[in-house]
XYZ file of N, CA and C in Angstrom:
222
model
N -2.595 7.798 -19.109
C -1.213 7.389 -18.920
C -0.991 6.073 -19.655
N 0.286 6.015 -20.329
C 0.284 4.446 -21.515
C 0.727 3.368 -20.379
N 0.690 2.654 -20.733
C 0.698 1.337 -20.159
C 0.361 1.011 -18.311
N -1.359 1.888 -18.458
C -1.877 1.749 -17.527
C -3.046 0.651 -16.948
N -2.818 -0.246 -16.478
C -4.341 -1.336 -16.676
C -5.253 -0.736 -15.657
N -6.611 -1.030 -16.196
C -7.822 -0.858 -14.844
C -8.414 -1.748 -14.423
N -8.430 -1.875 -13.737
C -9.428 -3.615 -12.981
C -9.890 -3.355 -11.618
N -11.041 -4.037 -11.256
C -11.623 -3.661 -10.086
C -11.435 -2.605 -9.400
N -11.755 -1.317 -10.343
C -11.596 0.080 -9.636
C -10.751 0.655 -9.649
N -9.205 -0.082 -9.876
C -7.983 0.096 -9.534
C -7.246 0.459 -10.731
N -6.702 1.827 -10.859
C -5.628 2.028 -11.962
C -4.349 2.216 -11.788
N -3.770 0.515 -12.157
C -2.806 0.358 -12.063
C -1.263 0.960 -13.052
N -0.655 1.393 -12.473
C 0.611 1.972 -13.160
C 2.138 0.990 -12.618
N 2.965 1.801 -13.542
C 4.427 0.869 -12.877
C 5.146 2.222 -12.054
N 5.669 1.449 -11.178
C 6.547 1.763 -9.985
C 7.157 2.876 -9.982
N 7.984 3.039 -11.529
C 8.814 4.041 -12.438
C 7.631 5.150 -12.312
N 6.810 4.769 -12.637
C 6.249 6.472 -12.982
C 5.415 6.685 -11.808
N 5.624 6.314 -10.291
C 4.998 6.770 -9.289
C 5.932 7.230 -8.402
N 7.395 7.560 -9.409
C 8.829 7.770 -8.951
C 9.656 6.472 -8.405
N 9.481 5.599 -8.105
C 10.175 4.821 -7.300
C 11.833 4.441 -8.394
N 12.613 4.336 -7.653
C 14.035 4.433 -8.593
C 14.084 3.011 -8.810
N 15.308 2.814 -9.859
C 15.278 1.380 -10.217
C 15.782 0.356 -8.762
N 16.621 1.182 -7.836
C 17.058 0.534 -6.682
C 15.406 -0.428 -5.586
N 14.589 -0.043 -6.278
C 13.079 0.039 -5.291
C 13.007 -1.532 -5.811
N 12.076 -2.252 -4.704
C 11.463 -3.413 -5.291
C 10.434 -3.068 -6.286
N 9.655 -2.183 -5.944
C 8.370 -1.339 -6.056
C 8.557 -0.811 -8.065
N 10.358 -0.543 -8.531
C 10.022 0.382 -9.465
C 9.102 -0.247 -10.580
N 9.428 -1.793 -11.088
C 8.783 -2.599 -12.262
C 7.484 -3.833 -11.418
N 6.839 -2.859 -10.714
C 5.497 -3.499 -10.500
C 4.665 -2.822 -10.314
N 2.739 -3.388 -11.353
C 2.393 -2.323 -11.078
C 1.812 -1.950 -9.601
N 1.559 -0.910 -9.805
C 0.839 -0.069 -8.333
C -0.566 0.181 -8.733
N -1.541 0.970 -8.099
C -2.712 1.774 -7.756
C -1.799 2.931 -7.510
N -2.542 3.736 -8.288
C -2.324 5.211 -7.968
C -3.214 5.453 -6.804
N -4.341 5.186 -6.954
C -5.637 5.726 -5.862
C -5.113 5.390 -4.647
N -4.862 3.709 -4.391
C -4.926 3.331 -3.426
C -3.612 2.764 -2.501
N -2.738 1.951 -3.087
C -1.339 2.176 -3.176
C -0.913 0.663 -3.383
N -2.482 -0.297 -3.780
C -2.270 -1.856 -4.001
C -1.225 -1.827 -4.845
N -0.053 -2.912 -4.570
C 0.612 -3.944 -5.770
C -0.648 -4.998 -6.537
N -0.330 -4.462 -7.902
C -1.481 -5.665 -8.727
C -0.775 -6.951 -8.726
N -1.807 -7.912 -8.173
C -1.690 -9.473 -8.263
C -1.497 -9.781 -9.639
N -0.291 -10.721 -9.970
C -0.730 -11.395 -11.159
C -1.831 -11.815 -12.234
N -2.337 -12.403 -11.215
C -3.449 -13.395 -11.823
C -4.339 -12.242 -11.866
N -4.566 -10.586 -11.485
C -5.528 -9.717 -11.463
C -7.026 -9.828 -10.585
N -6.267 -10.685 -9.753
C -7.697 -11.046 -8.781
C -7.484 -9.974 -7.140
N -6.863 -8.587 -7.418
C -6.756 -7.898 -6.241
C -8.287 -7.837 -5.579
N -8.534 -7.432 -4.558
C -10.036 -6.777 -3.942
C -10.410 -5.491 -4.568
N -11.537 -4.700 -4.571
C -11.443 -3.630 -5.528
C -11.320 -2.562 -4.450
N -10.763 -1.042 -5.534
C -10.041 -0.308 -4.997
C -10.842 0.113 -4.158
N -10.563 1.195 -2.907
C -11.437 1.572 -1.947
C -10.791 2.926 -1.782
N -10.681 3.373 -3.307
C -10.026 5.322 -2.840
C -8.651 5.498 -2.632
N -8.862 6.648 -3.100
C -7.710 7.347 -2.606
C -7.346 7.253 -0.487
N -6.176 7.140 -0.697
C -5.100 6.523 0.853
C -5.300 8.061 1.560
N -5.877 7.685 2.888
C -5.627 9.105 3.732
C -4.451 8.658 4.940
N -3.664 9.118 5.305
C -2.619 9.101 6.077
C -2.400 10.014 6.751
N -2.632 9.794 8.429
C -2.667 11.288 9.489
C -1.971 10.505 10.423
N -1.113 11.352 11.283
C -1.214 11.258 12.233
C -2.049 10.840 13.408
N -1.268 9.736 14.273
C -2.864 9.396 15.325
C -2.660 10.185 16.551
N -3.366 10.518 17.424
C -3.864 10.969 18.130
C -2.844 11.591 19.264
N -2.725 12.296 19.960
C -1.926 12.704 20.920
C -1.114 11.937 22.193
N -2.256 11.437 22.469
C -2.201 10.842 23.653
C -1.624 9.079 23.349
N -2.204 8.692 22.196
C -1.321 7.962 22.055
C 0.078 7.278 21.924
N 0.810 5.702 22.560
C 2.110 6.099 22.183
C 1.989 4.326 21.180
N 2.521 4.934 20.391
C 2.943 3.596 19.365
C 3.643 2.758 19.889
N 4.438 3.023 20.628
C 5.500 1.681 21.081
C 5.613 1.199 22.282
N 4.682 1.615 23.034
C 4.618 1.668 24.476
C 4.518 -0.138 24.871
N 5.034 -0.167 26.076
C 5.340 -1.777 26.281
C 4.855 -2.157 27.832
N 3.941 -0.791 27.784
C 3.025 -1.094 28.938
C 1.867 -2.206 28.967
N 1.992 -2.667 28.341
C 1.356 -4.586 27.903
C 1.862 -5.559 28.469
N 3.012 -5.056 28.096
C 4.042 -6.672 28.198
C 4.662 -6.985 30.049
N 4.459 -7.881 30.025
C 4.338 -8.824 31.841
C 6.167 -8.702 31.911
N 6.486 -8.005 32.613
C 8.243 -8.163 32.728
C 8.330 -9.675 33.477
N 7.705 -10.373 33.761
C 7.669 -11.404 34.653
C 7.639 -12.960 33.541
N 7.485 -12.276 32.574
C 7.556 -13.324 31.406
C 8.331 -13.541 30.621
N 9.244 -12.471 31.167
C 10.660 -12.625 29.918
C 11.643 -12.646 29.859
């Protein structure tokens, strides 16, 4: 792909060609395809660690649950 850089594992592309529209912060910076890093300037990211897996968590879990929080505190 043209105007792709590689550095620490990471092959970085621009925004545009990972679809993002010009409305995106995302479209004119590059990305990781693999992984989904924004490349740092200075090119000092951490190195890549793969391709991104993204699942669903668990059943029983609830994401927003506010069974934590002390009603007595707020």
């Amino acid at each position: 792909m043209k105007n792709a850089i590689e550095e620490n594992g990471h092959e970085f592309v621009t925004g545009e060609s990972l679809g993002f529209g010009s409305g995106s912060a995302l479209h004119s910076l590059y990305c990781c395809k693999q992984c989904g890093f924004v490349r740092r300037k200075d090119g000092q990211n951490k190195p890549c660690k793969g391709v991104v897996k993204v699942e669903l968590r668990s059943k029983g879990f609830a994401a927003h649950s506010t069974d934590h929080i002390d009603s007595t505190t707020t």
